[in-house]
Short mmCIF file of C-alpha atoms in Angstrom, two decimals:
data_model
loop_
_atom_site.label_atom_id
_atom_site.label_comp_id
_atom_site.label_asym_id
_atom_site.label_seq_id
_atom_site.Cartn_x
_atom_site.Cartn_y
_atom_site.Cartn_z
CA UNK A 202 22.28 12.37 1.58
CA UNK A 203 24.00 8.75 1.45
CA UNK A 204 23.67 7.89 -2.36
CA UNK A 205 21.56 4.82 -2.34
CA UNK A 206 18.78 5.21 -4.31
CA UNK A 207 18.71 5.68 -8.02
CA UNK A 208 16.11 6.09 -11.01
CA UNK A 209 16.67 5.22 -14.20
CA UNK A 210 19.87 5.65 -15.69
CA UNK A 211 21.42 5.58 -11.89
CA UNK A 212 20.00 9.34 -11.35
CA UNK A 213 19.41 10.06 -7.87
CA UNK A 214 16.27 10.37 -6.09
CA UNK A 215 17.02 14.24 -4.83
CA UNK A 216 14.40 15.53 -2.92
CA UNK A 217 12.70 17.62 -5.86
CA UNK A 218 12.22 14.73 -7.64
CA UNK A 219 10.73 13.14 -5.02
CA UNK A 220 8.57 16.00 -4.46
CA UNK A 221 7.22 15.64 -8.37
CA UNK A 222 6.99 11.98 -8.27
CA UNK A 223 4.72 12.71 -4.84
CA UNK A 224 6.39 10.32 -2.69
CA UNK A 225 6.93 12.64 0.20
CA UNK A 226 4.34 14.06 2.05
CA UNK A 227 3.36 17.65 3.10
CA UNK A 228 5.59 17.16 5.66
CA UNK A 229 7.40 20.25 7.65
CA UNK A 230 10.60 18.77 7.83
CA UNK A 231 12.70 17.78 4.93
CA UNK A 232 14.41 15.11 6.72
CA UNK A 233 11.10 13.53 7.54
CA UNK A 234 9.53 13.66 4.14
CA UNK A 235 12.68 11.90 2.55
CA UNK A 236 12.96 9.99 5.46
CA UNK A 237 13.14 6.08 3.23
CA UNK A 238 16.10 7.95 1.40
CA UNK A 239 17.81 8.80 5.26
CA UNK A 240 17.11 5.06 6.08
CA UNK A 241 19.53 4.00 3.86
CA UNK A 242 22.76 3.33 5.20
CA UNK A 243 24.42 0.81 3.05
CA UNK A 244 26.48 1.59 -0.25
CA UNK A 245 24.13 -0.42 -2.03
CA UNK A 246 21.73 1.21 -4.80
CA UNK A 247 18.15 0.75 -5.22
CA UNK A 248 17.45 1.23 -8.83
CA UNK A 249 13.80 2.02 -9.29
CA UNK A 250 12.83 2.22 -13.38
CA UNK A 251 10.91 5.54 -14.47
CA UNK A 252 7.67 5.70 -12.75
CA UNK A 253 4.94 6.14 -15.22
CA UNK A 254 1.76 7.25 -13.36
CA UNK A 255 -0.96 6.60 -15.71
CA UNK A 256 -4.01 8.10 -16.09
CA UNK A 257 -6.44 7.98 -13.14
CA UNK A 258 -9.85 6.23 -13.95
CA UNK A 259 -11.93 8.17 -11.40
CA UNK A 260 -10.34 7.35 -7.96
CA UNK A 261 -8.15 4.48 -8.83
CA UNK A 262 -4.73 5.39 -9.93
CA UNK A 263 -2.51 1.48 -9.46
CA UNK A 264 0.55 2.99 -11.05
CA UNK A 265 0.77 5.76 -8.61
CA UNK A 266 -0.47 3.69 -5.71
CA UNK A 267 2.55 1.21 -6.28
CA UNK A 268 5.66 3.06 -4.41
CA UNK A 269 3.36 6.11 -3.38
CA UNK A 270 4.00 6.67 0.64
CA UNK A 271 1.99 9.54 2.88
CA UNK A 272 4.44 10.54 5.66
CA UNK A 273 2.31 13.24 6.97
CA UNK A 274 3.25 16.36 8.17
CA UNK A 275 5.80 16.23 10.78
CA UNK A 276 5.31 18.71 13.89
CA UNK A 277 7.32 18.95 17.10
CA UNK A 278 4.74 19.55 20.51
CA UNK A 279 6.21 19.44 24.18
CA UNK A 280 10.00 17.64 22.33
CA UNK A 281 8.25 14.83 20.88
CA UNK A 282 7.96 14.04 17.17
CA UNK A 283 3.69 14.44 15.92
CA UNK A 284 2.91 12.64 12.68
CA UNK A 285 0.20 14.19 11.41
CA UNK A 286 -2.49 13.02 8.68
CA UNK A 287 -5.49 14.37 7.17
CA UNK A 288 -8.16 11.89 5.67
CA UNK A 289 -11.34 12.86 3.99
CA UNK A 290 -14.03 10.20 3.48
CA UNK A 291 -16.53 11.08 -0.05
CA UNK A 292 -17.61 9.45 -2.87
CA UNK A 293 -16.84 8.79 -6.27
CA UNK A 294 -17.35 6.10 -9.60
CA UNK A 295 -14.70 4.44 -10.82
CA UNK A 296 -14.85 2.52 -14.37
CA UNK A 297 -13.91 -1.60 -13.84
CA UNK A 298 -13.90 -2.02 -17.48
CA UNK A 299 -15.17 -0.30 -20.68
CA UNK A 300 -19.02 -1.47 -19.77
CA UNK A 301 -19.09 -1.13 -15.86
CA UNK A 302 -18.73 1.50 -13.57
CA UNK A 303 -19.45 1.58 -10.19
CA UNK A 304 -19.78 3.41 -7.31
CA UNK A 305 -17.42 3.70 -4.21
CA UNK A 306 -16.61 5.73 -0.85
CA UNK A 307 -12.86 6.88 -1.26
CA UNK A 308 -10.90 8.62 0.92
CA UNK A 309 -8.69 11.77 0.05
CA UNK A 310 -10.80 11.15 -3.64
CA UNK A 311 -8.87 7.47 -4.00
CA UNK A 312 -9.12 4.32 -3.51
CA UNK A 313 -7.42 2.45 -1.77
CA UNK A 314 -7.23 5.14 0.46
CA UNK A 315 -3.28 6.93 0.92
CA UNK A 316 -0.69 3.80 2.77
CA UNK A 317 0.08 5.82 5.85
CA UNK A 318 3.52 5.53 6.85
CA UNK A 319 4.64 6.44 10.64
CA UNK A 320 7.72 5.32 12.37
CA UNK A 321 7.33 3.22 15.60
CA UNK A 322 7.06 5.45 18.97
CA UNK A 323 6.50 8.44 17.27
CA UNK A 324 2.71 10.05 17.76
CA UNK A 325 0.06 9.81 15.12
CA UNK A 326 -2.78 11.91 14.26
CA UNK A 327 -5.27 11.65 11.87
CA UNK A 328 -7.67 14.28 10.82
CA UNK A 329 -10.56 12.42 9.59
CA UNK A 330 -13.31 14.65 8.15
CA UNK A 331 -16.35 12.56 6.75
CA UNK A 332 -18.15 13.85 3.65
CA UNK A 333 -18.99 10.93 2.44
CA UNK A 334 -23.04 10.72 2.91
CA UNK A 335 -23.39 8.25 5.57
CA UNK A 336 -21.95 7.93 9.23
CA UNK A 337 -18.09 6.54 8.77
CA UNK A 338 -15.25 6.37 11.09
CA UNK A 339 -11.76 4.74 10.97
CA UNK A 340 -10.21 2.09 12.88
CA UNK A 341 -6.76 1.61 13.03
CA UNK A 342 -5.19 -1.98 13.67
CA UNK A 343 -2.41 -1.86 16.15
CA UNK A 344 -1.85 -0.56 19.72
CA UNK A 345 -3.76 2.40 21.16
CA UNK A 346 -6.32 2.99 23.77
CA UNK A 347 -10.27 2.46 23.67
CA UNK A 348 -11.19 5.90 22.68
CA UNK A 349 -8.83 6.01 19.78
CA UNK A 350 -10.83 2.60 18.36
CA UNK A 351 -12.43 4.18 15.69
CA UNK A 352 -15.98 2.07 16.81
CA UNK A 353 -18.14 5.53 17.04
CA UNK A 354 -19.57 6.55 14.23
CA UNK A 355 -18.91 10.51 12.53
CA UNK A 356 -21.65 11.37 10.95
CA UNK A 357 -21.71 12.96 7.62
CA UNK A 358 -20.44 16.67 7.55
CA UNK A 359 -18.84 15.87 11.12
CA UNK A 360 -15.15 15.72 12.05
CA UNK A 361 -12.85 13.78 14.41
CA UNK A 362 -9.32 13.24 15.83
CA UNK A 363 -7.51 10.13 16.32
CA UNK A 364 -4.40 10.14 17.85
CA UNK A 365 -2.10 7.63 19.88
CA UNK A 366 1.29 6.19 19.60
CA UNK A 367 2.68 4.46 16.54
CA UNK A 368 3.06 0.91 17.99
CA UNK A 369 3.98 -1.63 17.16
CA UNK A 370 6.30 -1.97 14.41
CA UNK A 371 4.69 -3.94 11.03
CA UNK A 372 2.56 -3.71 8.17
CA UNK A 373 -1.06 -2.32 9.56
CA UNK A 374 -4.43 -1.31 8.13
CA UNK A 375 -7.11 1.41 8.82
CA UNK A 376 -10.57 0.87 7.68
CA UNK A 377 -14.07 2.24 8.26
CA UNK A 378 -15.79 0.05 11.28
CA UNK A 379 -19.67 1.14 10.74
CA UNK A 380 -21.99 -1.56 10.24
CA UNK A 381 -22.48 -3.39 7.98
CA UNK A 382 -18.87 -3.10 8.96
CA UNK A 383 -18.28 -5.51 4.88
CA UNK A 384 -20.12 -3.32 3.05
CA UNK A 385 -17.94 -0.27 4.43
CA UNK A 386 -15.00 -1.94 3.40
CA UNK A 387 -15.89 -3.39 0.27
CA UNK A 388 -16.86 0.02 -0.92
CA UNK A 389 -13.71 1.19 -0.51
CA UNK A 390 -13.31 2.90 2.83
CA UNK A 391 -9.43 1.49 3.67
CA UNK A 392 -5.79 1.78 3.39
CA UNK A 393 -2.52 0.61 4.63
CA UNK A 394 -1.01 1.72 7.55
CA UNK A 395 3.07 1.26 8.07
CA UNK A 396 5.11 1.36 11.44
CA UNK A 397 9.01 0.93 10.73
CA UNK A 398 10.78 -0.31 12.97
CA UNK A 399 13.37 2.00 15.22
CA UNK A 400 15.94 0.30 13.18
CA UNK A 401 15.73 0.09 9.24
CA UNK A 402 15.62 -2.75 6.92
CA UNK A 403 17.81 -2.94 4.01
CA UNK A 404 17.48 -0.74 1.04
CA UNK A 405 15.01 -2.03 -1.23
CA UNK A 406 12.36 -1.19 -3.84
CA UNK A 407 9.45 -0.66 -2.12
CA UNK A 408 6.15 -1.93 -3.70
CA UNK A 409 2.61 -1.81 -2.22
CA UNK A 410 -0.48 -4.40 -3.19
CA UNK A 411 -3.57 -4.01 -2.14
CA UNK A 412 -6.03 -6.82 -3.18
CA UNK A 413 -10.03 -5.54 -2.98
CA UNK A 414 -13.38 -7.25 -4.56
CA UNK A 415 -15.95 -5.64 -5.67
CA UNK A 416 -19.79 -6.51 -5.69
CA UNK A 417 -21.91 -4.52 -8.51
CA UNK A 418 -24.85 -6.32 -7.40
CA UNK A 419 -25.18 -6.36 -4.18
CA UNK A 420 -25.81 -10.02 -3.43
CA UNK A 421 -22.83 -10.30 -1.17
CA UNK A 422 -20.89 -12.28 -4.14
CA UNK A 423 -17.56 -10.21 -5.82
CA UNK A 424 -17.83 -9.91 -9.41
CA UNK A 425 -14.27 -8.50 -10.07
CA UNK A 426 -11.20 -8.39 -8.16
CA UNK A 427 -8.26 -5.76 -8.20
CA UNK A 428 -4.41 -5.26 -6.91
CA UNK A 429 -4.65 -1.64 -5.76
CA UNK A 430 -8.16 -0.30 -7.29
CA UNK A 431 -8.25 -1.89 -10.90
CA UNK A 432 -9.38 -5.02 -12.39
CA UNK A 433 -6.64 -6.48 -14.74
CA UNK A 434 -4.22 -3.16 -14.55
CA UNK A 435 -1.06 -4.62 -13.95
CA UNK A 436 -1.52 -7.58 -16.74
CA UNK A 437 -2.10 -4.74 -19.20
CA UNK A 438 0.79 -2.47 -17.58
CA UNK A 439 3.45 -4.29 -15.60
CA UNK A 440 4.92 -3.54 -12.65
CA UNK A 441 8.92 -2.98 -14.19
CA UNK A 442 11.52 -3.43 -11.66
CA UNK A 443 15.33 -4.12 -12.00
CA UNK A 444 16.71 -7.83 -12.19
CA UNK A 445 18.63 -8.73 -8.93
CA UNK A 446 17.25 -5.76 -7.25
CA UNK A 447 15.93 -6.45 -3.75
CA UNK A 448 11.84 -5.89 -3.67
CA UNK A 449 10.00 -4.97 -1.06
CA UNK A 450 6.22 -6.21 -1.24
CA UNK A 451 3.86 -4.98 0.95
CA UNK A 452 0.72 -7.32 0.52
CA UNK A 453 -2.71 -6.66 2.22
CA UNK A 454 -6.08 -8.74 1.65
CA UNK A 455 -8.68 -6.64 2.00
CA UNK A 456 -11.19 -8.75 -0.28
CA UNK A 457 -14.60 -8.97 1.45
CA UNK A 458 -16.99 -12.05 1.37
CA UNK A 459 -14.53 -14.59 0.39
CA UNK A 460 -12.93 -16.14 3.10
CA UNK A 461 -9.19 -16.40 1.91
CA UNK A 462 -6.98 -15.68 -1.12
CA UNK A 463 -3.92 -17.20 -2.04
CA UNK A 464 -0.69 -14.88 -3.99
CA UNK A 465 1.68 -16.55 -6.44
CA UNK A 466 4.31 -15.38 -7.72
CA UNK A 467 5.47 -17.11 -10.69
CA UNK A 468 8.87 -18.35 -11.07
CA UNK A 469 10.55 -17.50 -8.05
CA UNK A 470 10.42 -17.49 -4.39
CA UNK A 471 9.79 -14.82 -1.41
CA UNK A 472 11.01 -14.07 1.94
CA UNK A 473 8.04 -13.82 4.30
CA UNK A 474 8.00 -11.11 7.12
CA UNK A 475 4.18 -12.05 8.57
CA UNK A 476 2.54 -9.11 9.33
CA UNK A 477 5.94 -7.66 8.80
CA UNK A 478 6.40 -7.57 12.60
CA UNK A 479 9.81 -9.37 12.63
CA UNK A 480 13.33 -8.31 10.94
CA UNK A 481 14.06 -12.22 10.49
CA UNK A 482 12.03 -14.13 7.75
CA UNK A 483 9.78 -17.10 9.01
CA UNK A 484 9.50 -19.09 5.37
CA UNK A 485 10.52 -19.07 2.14
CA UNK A 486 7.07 -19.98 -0.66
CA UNK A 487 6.00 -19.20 -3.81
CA UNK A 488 2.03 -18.93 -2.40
CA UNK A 489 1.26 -17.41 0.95
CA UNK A 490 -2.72 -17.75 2.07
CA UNK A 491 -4.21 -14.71 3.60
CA UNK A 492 -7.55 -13.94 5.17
CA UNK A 493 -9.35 -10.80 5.23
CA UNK A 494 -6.93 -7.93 6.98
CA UNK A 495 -4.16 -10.27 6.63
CA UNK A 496 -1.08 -8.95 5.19
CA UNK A 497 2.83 -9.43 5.10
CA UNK A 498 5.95 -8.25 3.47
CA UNK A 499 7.11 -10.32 0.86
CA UNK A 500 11.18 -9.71 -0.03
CA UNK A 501 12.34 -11.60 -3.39
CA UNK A 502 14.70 -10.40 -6.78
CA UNK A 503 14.58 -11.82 -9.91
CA UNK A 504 17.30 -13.41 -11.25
CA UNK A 505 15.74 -13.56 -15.13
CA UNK A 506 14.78 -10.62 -17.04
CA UNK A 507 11.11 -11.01 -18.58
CA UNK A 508 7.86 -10.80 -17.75
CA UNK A 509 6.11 -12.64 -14.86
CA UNK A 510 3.23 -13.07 -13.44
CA UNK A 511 1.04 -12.51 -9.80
CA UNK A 512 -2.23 -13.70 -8.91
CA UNK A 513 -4.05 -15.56 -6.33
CA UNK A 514 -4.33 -19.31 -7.00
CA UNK A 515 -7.62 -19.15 -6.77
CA UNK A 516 -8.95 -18.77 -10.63
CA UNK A 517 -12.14 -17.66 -10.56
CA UNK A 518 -10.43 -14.54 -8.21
CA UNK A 519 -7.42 -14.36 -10.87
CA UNK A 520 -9.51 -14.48 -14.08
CA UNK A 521 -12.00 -11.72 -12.75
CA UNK A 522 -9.02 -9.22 -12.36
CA UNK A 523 -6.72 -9.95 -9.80
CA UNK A 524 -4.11 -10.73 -12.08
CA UNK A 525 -0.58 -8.92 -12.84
CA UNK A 526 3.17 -9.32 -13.85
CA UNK A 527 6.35 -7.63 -13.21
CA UNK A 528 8.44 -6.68 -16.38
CA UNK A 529 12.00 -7.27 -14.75
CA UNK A 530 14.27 -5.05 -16.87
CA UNK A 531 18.06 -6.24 -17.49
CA UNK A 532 20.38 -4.62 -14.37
CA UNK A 533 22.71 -3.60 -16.77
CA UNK A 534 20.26 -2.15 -19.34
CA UNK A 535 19.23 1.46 -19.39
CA UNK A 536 15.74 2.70 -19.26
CA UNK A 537 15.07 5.81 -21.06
CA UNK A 538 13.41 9.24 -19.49
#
């Protein structure tokens, strides 16, 4: 295994660490699960600081969502590569602060639901098994053909099979397409959905942000705002990374009934890969607007050690939870296990 990725005091990521952590899949094949690790090929190192996974509050778990990627489990039919997934839509309440709790459609008990990760002309399948109440289904954005669309609804105790080719390359979605398509979304019925590309990037740290709303009160209004299931979790536990190490963001705005959101990141600039279907960045900014379903990867390192902030630029949408910073530790300071 090339010896470019590293935790904490420059241990490296072997595969039963990887298997503790839970960032491989179920997968068959060992190569496939570690498959980021394989990607490597520079001499570089990707340091990646202890991940502390927190305590789940229901279904939302932001610390483990951050560099938490489901590969599948990898099959071999006929001499090509299957990627195979299993999602389960059901319910569950999930506390936005010490006085509100509220409840939500997950999928595999979690929201957002797992970021699917697939490699570009391999074949996917997902296993999608609704238990979740009310007719669901899942649409996946990208390339596949009309049955595959995810438009007909499963009702609840039913089961279906989606399945085409992973294509193209770039930073996708899936999300439940039942009307009132908003409402199926906003109650948490979606997840990312990643096609590398043939050839990989650099070695990097790989970070995932999901930003959702949520409305308590039904009047088609959010009340709070989250990166990755939880109002305000990243201002009261940071996001640590390693200064001058090469991050990764993968961004998605998923936030229903408001039209656009801005992200900021404070004090430095990003690399913007829209949609993250090209290998050559279009723009350098500190604030990138998004609609709803838009997403990018964002590439940037710190040069300062400290504490810095994320948010949209929208306040009212900041100040009502989607807020966070990254602690950027020193490169040349250890972090202790």
């Amino acid at each position: 295994m090339p010896k470019n990725f590293a935790l904490g005091n420059e241990k490296l990521w072997s595969r039963r660490q990887l298997l503790k952590l839970g960032l491989t899949g179920a997968g068959l094949t060992g190569a496939a699960a570690i498959w980021q690790i394989m990607n490597a090929q520079s001499k570089s190192i990707v340091r990646v600081p202890p991940i502390e996974m927190g305590v789940a509050e229901g279904a939302a778990n932001p610390m483990q969502m951050l560099r938490n990627f489901d590969y599948g489990t990898v099959k071999k039919e006929n001499g090509r590569i299957i990627r195979e997934f299993q999602l389960t839509a059901g319910t569950s309440v999930i506390q936005l602060n010490s006085a509100v709790s509220y409840n939500i459609w997950d999928l595999n008990g979690r929201i957002p639901g797992p970021t699917l990760r697939a490699k570009e002309g391999e074949r996917v399948r997902v296993l999608f098994l609704n238990q979740a109440g009310h007719s669901h289904s899942l649409h996946f954005h990208g390339v596949h053909p009309a049955e595959m669309d995810g438009v007909r609804p499963i009702s609840n105790g039913k089961a279906t099979i989606y399945e085409f080719d992973a294509e193209p390359y770039g930073v996708h979605l899936y999300h439940c397409h039942i009307e009132p398509v908003t409402r199926h979304i906003a109650k948490g019925l979606y997840g990312m959905f990643i096609i590398d590309p043939p050839n990989p990037r650099p070695p990097a740290d790989e970070i995932v942000l999901v930003m959702a709303g949520y409305d308590v009160d039904d009047d088609s209004h959010n009340d709070y705002y989250a990166f990755n299931g939880l109002p305000h979790h990243y201002m009261h536990n940071p996001i640590r990374i390693y200064q001058d190490q090469l991050i990764r963001l993968y961004v998605l705005n998923i936030i229903e009934y408001d039209p656009a959101v801005t992200f900021h990141l404070h004090a430095n600039f990003f690399d913007v890969y829209r949609y993250g279907m090209s290998m050559t960045a279009s723009e350098k900014a500190d604030v990138i607007t998004m609609g709803i379903a838009e997403r990018h990867i964002l590439e940037f390192a710190f040069r300062y050690p400290g504490k810095y902030m994320f948010h949209p630029h929208q306040d009212a949408i900041a100040e009502n939870g989607c807020m966070g910073q990254f602690e950027v530790l020193a490169k040349d300071k250890g972090v202790g296990v």
